[in-house]
């Protein structure tokens, strides 16, 4: 099955209008096109996935993966083209049709009702009886059977809001199986998982495959494609550019197909050791934060960043990294302990706001660019002066100096290759990568001495990632102290001179960037290493 | 001693009568808000229903006809709210406000046009109203001290709509927590996208919720004009729709606590009525206005900090836009 050649773009099935097709395929798409205004999100997509296989779909952000899957699940209607499920032409107008056709979907952002229990979430929309109690009895029996068959263990009576992400994901899979799905689509399923949780997920997927379920895995992580899929398709700018048997391809080839050009992988660690007289720019001393609900968010954080080095903070999302970044950037105050920021002490009683930080040449590229980085409804020019309006160049006697602002924005856009390079466009109309470049440009332009960066390449294309990494490294080489928070291990490992790992608000390990090993870091992120702190 | 007991019983009795429209409206609001639709138009729907009930009862002489038309009127307004907020994703507060203003103006205009009595509806005969009903054995038991008296003074002797209101709380609880519809209703107010991907129609669920809300507001309105009073009077709802909304928030969008909050407001109101003109020890006679302000002062105080953080249904007030 694995080695069987799949229908490729070159050898596509003749486009005869018929209601049946080859029934070896669980899903077959023929000439699917979809456009949004001027954007052609999907263009003549052909795809065939054999029953009982795991098929990967890779592509950069904005390549049209999500649109394609949304068409399959009935969120959108294709403008043209046909969908065949198990060889039969199928019209999918909404989720109900998709479920009826045996398609189950695990969305990137889980479709769960947080206060409901796992059982209630699974039942929702598939309750047999008008009374909850009767439906629940049946559902419980069926779920126990399913979790036995596929090793999908979840505590059925826990509210899902209190579960770990991995368990929430298993709930989503159970939801699909409970609805008798024999085609399971997973959209970026490992983005929020630790490497160990991801492995667990892959075990489940393999066992699903052995039971005859067809799995479609959408991801931009090539390693996962290589590890688990049988066949793979590559999307680029709305078109299917290649179909491959996984065993016949390589990560290098797939990456180049995704981007459309050759890529070079580089490690950016310092080539020379840090000079011994390098100035300490950030130093925290037993920093702790208890939030307004009385929950401990950070405990005894001790770290140090010197001029000319990048300290990477690794960890699964939600283990205190965001809070740490927030405190260091002056957005919130520590409740215990203190830290020195570029020579100034900050404590609970002596807080320092973001404006003062900026004047100390401490600059911050926030994790959530839409929440903290820019205002979606502002023009690019307006977003490009956020936080710097106090400068006389931009505000004179309370009046905005629009000409200067636009000129400066145009300069930033040119320097960081922000496309389209038009300062008058709304911030929201730029792609994620270009928004990120604009924010980076705004902060780096002020030649910071300390740079705090959160998730610099979240939702950013491979092409832009290279450039953003290079800019950060340039800062470091220019003597800036960089603190980098990222959930992407590859990013942490490519950039950091030193890496600390956070788990539940504590620093649980520190390693040298050059010696870092992915498996070891993964174990540390799950706090499962046995005192292996180097 | 016996006199004190009578006073207490009379106050509790009044509490139920005053709380009835609050309880019905709070349950109405619960359905709407649990489905994710903010409803500040409880007030307007209740007012329109009160007018409809008063008019129809006056013309036909039938309280039941009045009640029926009141319910239909209120449901019609609820569907307008739904059309604006669900179908067209309008702002839910603006739509609710519009309905309130519409009801406030239209009832008076139609009242003047139809009955020529300055916006009131004609006074109703008792036969065209819902009158207090004696429960079985009430008379016989009234002589039994304390318990019997409680039964005949407090439990018995209310209009059928008072019992309907209390029953509506139990039914609401049962529907919301024990039925499939309730599960879906709660889900759609928390995460409509999850409901949509589960293959259910978000707008159908929300329309159902809004219609139920309308029906309950209709009963509340009818109670005001053809049971508690004998005609419709302009602005007779006097902000009770908003008080019911406050009670719903106090009760954290749960039926039983919301009912208790309604009873508390009703109790304060009943006490206020009883205290009017009565000299208090040490203080003397308290001005009527001050007493009447009491429930509202308490609302502010309680809302400001005594009830803890109320966690609203997560999707309440947010129009459902199906896109990714």
mmCIF file of N, CA, C and O in Angstrom, chain A residues 66 70 73-76 94-96 99 107 110-116 120 123-125 127-132 179 187, chain B residues 174-184 186-188 190-191 193-201 309 314 322-324:
data_model
loop_
_atom_site.group_PDB
_atom_site.id
_atom_site.type_symbol
_atom_site.label_atom_id
_atom_site.label_comp_id
_atom_site.label_asym_id
_atom_site.label_seq_id
_atom_site.Cartn_x
_atom_site.Cartn_y
_atom_site.Cartn_z
ATOM 1 N N UNK A 66 -5.477 25.223 5.274
ATOM 2 C CA UNK A 66 -6.681 25.336 6.093
ATOM 3 C C UNK A 66 -7.917 25.515 5.229
ATOM 4 O O UNK A 66 -8.971 24.968 5.540
ATOM 5 N N UNK A 70 -11.097 23.186 5.304
ATOM 6 C CA UNK A 70 -12.397 23.792 5.604
ATOM 7 C C UNK A 70 -13.420 23.423 4.538
ATOM 8 O O UNK A 70 -14.604 23.285 4.830
ATOM 9 N N UNK A 73 -14.576 20.012 5.364
ATOM 10 C CA UNK A 73 -15.436 19.896 6.538
ATOM 11 C C UNK A 73 -16.679 20.781 6.430
ATOM 12 O O UNK A 73 -17.429 20.952 7.375
ATOM 13 N N UNK A 74 -16.860 21.395 5.278
ATOM 14 C CA UNK A 74 -18.115 22.116 5.045
ATOM 15 C C UNK A 74 -18.181 23.528 5.587
ATOM 16 O O UNK A 74 -19.250 24.114 5.642
ATOM 17 N N UNK A 75 -17.047 24.092 6.020
ATOM 18 C CA UNK A 75 -17.068 25.495 6.431
ATOM 19 C C UNK A 75 -17.220 26.399 5.221
ATOM 20 O O UNK A 75 -17.872 27.421 5.271
ATOM 21 N N UNK A 76 -16.544 26.003 4.144
ATOM 22 C CA UNK A 76 -16.644 26.754 2.899
ATOM 23 C C UNK A 76 -17.139 25.827 1.815
ATOM 24 O O UNK A 76 -16.970 24.622 1.888
ATOM 25 N N UNK A 94 -22.104 21.525 5.085
ATOM 26 C CA UNK A 94 -21.852 21.964 6.460
ATOM 27 C C UNK A 94 -21.267 20.808 7.253
ATOM 28 O O UNK A 94 -21.077 19.714 6.732
ATOM 29 N N UNK A 95 -20.995 21.066 8.533
ATOM 30 C CA UNK A 95 -20.348 20.036 9.352
ATOM 31 C C UNK A 95 -21.204 18.784 9.438
ATOM 32 O O UNK A 95 -20.688 17.680 9.530
ATOM 33 N N UNK A 96 -22.519 18.978 9.434
ATOM 34 C CA UNK A 96 -23.424 17.823 9.527
ATOM 35 C C UNK A 96 -23.182 16.859 8.360
ATOM 36 O O UNK A 96 -23.084 15.640 8.552
ATOM 37 N N UNK A 99 -19.853 15.065 8.853
ATOM 38 C CA UNK A 99 -19.954 13.996 9.842
ATOM 39 C C UNK A 99 -20.660 12.794 9.221
ATOM 40 O O UNK A 99 -20.230 11.643 9.364
ATOM 41 N N UNK A 107 -9.500 20.169 15.115
ATOM 42 C CA UNK A 107 -9.075 21.503 14.719
ATOM 43 C C UNK A 107 -7.875 21.941 15.522
ATOM 44 O O UNK A 107 -7.650 21.484 16.634
ATOM 45 N N UNK A 110 -9.082 23.785 19.590
ATOM 46 C CA UNK A 110 -10.062 22.743 19.882
ATOM 47 C C UNK A 110 -11.475 23.307 19.943
ATOM 48 O O UNK A 110 -11.705 24.401 20.419
ATOM 49 N N UNK A 111 -12.406 22.512 19.469
ATOM 50 C CA UNK A 111 -13.812 22.895 19.475
ATOM 51 C C UNK A 111 -14.480 22.266 20.681
ATOM 52 O O UNK A 111 -15.304 21.371 20.554
ATOM 53 N N UNK A 112 -14.075 22.701 21.849
ATOM 54 C CA UNK A 112 -14.594 22.102 23.074
ATOM 55 C C UNK A 112 -15.285 23.162 23.925
ATOM 56 O O UNK A 112 -14.954 24.332 23.851
ATOM 57 N N UNK A 113 -16.243 22.711 24.716
ATOM 58 C CA UNK A 113 -16.921 23.612 25.644
ATOM 59 C C UNK A 113 -16.264 23.408 27.001
ATOM 60 O O UNK A 113 -16.445 22.376 27.641
ATOM 61 N N UNK A 114 -15.472 24.384 27.421
ATOM 62 C CA UNK A 114 -14.618 24.211 28.599
ATOM 63 C C UNK A 114 -15.337 23.756 29.873
ATOM 64 O O UNK A 114 -14.819 22.888 30.575
ATOM 65 N N UNK A 115 -16.471 24.346 30.222
ATOM 66 C CA UNK A 115 -17.069 23.917 31.497
ATOM 67 C C UNK A 115 -17.709 22.524 31.427
ATOM 68 O O UNK A 115 -18.058 21.973 32.458
ATOM 69 N N UNK A 116 -17.869 21.972 30.240
ATOM 70 C CA UNK A 116 -18.493 20.659 30.101
ATOM 71 C C UNK A 116 -17.486 19.554 30.387
ATOM 72 O O UNK A 116 -16.289 19.721 30.164
ATOM 73 N N UNK A 120 -19.785 15.014 28.192
ATOM 74 C CA UNK A 120 -20.758 15.950 27.620
ATOM 75 C C UNK A 120 -20.270 16.502 26.290
ATOM 76 O O UNK A 120 -21.033 16.660 25.337
ATOM 77 N N UNK A 123 -20.716 13.856 23.645
ATOM 78 C CA UNK A 123 -22.125 13.643 23.317
ATOM 79 C C UNK A 123 -22.699 14.760 22.461
ATOM 80 O O UNK A 123 -23.520 14.511 21.591
ATOM 81 N N UNK A 124 -22.296 15.982 22.761
ATOM 82 C CA UNK A 124 -22.924 17.165 22.186
ATOM 83 C C UNK A 124 -23.172 17.028 20.684
ATOM 84 O O UNK A 124 -22.251 16.860 19.904
ATOM 85 N N UNK A 125 -24.428 17.095 20.319
ATOM 86 C CA UNK A 125 -24.788 17.018 18.907
ATOM 87 C C UNK A 125 -25.005 15.604 18.426
ATOM 88 O O UNK A 125 -25.508 15.379 17.336
ATOM 89 N N UNK A 127 -26.377 13.182 20.706
ATOM 90 C CA UNK A 127 -27.144 12.541 21.770
ATOM 91 C C UNK A 127 -28.305 11.774 21.141
ATOM 92 O O UNK A 127 -29.010 12.296 20.298
ATOM 93 N N UNK A 128 -28.495 10.535 21.624
ATOM 94 C CA UNK A 128 -29.549 9.715 21.042
ATOM 95 C C UNK A 128 -30.915 10.098 21.618
ATOM 96 O O UNK A 128 -31.921 10.073 20.931
ATOM 97 N N UNK A 129 -30.930 10.422 22.902
ATOM 98 C CA UNK A 129 -32.204 10.637 23.584
ATOM 99 C C UNK A 129 -32.376 12.090 23.975
ATOM 100 O O UNK A 129 -31.407 12.830 24.087
ATOM 101 N N UNK A 130 -33.616 12.474 24.220
ATOM 102 C CA UNK A 130 -33.906 13.852 24.623
ATOM 103 C C UNK A 130 -33.439 14.132 26.048
ATOM 104 O O UNK A 130 -33.229 15.268 26.428
ATOM 105 N N UNK A 131 -33.274 13.080 26.836
ATOM 106 C CA UNK A 131 -32.800 13.267 28.207
ATOM 107 C C UNK A 131 -31.308 12.985 28.291
ATOM 108 O O UNK A 131 -30.821 11.994 27.739
ATOM 109 N N UNK A 132 -30.598 13.849 28.998
ATOM 110 C CA UNK A 132 -29.146 13.701 29.076
ATOM 111 C C UNK A 132 -28.761 12.375 29.721
ATOM 112 O O UNK A 132 -27.884 11.663 29.235
ATOM 113 N N UNK A 179 -18.534 9.625 16.554
ATOM 114 C CA UNK A 179 -19.424 9.892 15.427
ATOM 115 C C UNK A 179 -19.141 8.965 14.255
ATOM 116 O O UNK A 179 -19.532 9.241 13.134
ATOM 117 N N UNK A 187 -5.445 19.083 12.153
ATOM 118 C CA UNK A 187 -4.856 20.328 11.690
ATOM 119 C C UNK A 187 -3.799 20.779 12.695
ATOM 120 O O UNK A 187 -4.132 21.094 13.830
ATOM 121 N N UNK B 174 -34.851 21.924 35.017
ATOM 122 C CA UNK B 174 -34.904 20.590 34.414
ATOM 123 C C UNK B 174 -34.484 20.646 32.939
ATOM 124 O O UNK B 174 -33.680 19.848 32.477
ATOM 125 N N UNK B 175 -35.016 21.632 32.235
ATOM 126 C CA UNK B 175 -34.699 21.733 30.806
ATOM 127 C C UNK B 175 -33.213 22.004 30.600
ATOM 128 O O UNK B 175 -32.543 21.377 29.783
ATOM 129 N N UNK B 176 -32.675 22.946 31.396
ATOM 130 C CA UNK B 176 -31.301 23.373 31.158
ATOM 131 C C UNK B 176 -30.293 22.286 31.545
ATOM 132 O O UNK B 176 -29.290 22.099 30.871
ATOM 133 N N UNK B 177 -30.588 21.571 32.627
ATOM 134 C CA UNK B 177 -29.577 20.626 33.110
ATOM 135 C C UNK B 177 -29.871 19.152 32.822
ATOM 136 O O UNK B 177 -28.992 18.316 32.981
ATOM 137 N N UNK B 178 -31.089 18.849 32.433
ATOM 138 C CA UNK B 178 -31.427 17.436 32.286
ATOM 139 C C UNK B 178 -31.757 17.016 30.859
ATOM 140 O O UNK B 178 -31.906 15.828 30.606
ATOM 141 N N UNK B 179 -31.922 17.976 29.977
ATOM 142 C CA UNK B 179 -32.337 17.579 28.632
ATOM 143 C C UNK B 179 -31.248 17.859 27.598
ATOM 144 O O UNK B 179 -30.347 18.650 27.827
ATOM 145 N N UNK B 180 -31.405 17.212 26.470
ATOM 146 C CA UNK B 180 -30.504 17.393 25.337
ATOM 147 C C UNK B 180 -30.527 18.845 24.877
ATOM 148 O O UNK B 180 -29.501 19.443 24.603
ATOM 149 N N UNK B 181 -31.754 19.401 24.828
ATOM 150 C CA UNK B 181 -31.862 20.802 24.415
ATOM 151 C C UNK B 181 -31.054 21.703 25.353
ATOM 152 O O UNK B 181 -30.353 22.608 24.913
ATOM 153 N N UNK B 182 -31.134 21.415 26.650
ATOM 154 C CA UNK B 182 -30.411 22.216 27.631
ATOM 155 C C UNK B 182 -28.903 22.130 27.446
ATOM 156 O O UNK B 182 -28.191 23.124 27.529
ATOM 157 N N UNK B 183 -28.437 20.920 27.171
ATOM 158 C CA UNK B 183 -26.995 20.725 26.952
ATOM 159 C C UNK B 183 -26.533 21.572 25.773
ATOM 160 O O UNK B 183 -25.520 22.263 25.833
ATOM 161 N N UNK B 184 -27.321 21.520 24.709
ATOM 162 C CA UNK B 184 -26.954 22.276 23.516
ATOM 163 C C UNK B 184 -27.061 23.774 23.768
ATOM 164 O O UNK B 184 -26.245 24.551 23.276
ATOM 165 N N UNK B 186 -26.610 25.351 26.620
ATOM 166 C CA UNK B 186 -25.453 25.801 27.396
ATOM 167 C C UNK B 186 -24.209 25.834 26.526
ATOM 168 O O UNK B 186 -23.377 26.732 26.634
ATOM 169 N N UNK B 187 -24.101 24.849 25.648
ATOM 170 C CA UNK B 187 -22.912 24.798 24.793
ATOM 171 C C UNK B 187 -22.866 25.988 23.845
ATOM 172 O O UNK B 187 -21.810 26.584 23.637
ATOM 173 N N UNK B 188 -24.017 26.348 23.305
ATOM 174 C CA UNK B 188 -24.016 27.399 22.293
ATOM 175 C C UNK B 188 -23.695 28.757 22.911
ATOM 176 O O UNK B 188 -23.178 29.648 22.258
ATOM 177 N N UNK B 190 -21.520 29.024 25.337
ATOM 178 C CA UNK B 190 -20.117 28.972 25.740
ATOM 179 C C UNK B 190 -19.203 28.991 24.533
ATOM 180 O O UNK B 190 -18.227 29.720 24.481
ATOM 181 N N UNK B 191 -19.487 28.141 23.570
ATOM 182 C CA UNK B 191 -18.618 28.020 22.414
ATOM 183 C C UNK B 191 -19.423 27.615 21.175
ATOM 184 O O UNK B 191 -19.515 26.440 20.841
ATOM 185 N N UNK B 193 -18.859 27.808 18.148
ATOM 186 C CA UNK B 193 -18.101 27.135 17.098
ATOM 187 C C UNK B 193 -18.090 25.627 17.333
ATOM 188 O O UNK B 193 -18.167 24.826 16.402
ATOM 189 N N UNK B 194 -17.991 25.237 18.610
ATOM 190 C CA UNK B 194 -18.004 23.811 18.942
ATOM 191 C C UNK B 194 -19.341 23.205 18.567
ATOM 192 O O UNK B 194 -19.419 22.076 18.079
ATOM 193 N N UNK B 195 -20.408 23.955 18.785
ATOM 194 C CA UNK B 195 -21.737 23.472 18.448
ATOM 195 C C UNK B 195 -21.862 23.322 16.934
ATOM 196 O O UNK B 195 -22.399 22.339 16.429
ATOM 197 N N UNK B 196 -21.344 24.299 16.241
ATOM 198 C CA UNK B 196 -21.416 24.269 14.782
ATOM 199 C C UNK B 196 -20.643 23.089 14.213
ATOM 200 O O UNK B 196 -21.128 22.379 13.348
ATOM 201 N N UNK B 197 -19.437 22.851 14.734
ATOM 202 C CA UNK B 197 -18.655 21.740 14.204
ATOM 203 C C UNK B 197 -19.243 20.398 14.616
ATOM 204 O O UNK B 197 -18.947 19.384 13.999
ATOM 205 N N UNK B 198 -20.082 20.411 15.664
ATOM 206 C CA UNK B 198 -20.741 19.160 16.037
ATOM 207 C C UNK B 198 -21.930 18.898 15.129
ATOM 208 O O UNK B 198 -22.671 17.943 15.323
ATOM 209 N N UNK B 199 -22.133 19.768 14.137
ATOM 210 C CA UNK B 199 -23.184 19.534 13.159
ATOM 211 C C UNK B 199 -24.541 20.078 13.564
ATOM 212 O O UNK B 199 -25.561 19.679 13.017
ATOM 213 N N UNK B 200 -24.560 20.987 14.541
ATOM 214 C CA UNK B 200 -25.832 21.586 14.958
ATOM 215 C C UNK B 200 -25.915 23.007 14.428
ATOM 216 O O UNK B 200 -24.907 23.643 14.181
ATOM 217 N N UNK B 201 -27.161 23.488 14.305
ATOM 218 C CA UNK B 201 -27.335 24.847 13.813
ATOM 219 C C UNK B 201 -27.341 25.827 14.981
ATOM 220 O O UNK B 201 -28.178 25.763 15.868
ATOM 221 N N UNK B 309 -17.292 37.173 41.813
ATOM 222 C CA UNK B 309 -17.252 37.395 40.380
ATOM 223 C C UNK B 309 -18.272 36.489 39.701
ATOM 224 O O UNK B 309 -18.277 35.284 39.900
ATOM 225 N N UNK B 314 -19.603 32.314 28.124
ATOM 226 C CA UNK B 314 -18.463 32.948 27.503
ATOM 227 C C UNK B 314 -18.801 33.695 26.207
ATOM 228 O O UNK B 314 -18.223 34.720 25.896
ATOM 229 N N UNK B 322 -19.271 32.592 11.313
ATOM 230 C CA UNK B 322 -18.664 31.314 10.976
ATOM 231 C C UNK B 322 -17.543 31.558 9.984
ATOM 232 O O UNK B 322 -17.764 31.672 8.799
ATOM 233 N N UNK B 323 -16.354 31.700 10.468
ATOM 234 C CA UNK B 323 -15.230 31.846 9.555
ATOM 235 C C UNK B 323 -13.956 31.414 10.252
ATOM 236 O O UNK B 323 -13.929 31.272 11.471
ATOM 237 N N UNK B 324 -12.910 31.187 9.478
ATOM 238 C CA UNK B 324 -11.688 30.709 10.084
ATOM 239 C C UNK B 324 -10.520 31.571 9.685
ATOM 240 O O UNK B 324 -10.510 32.157 8.657
#
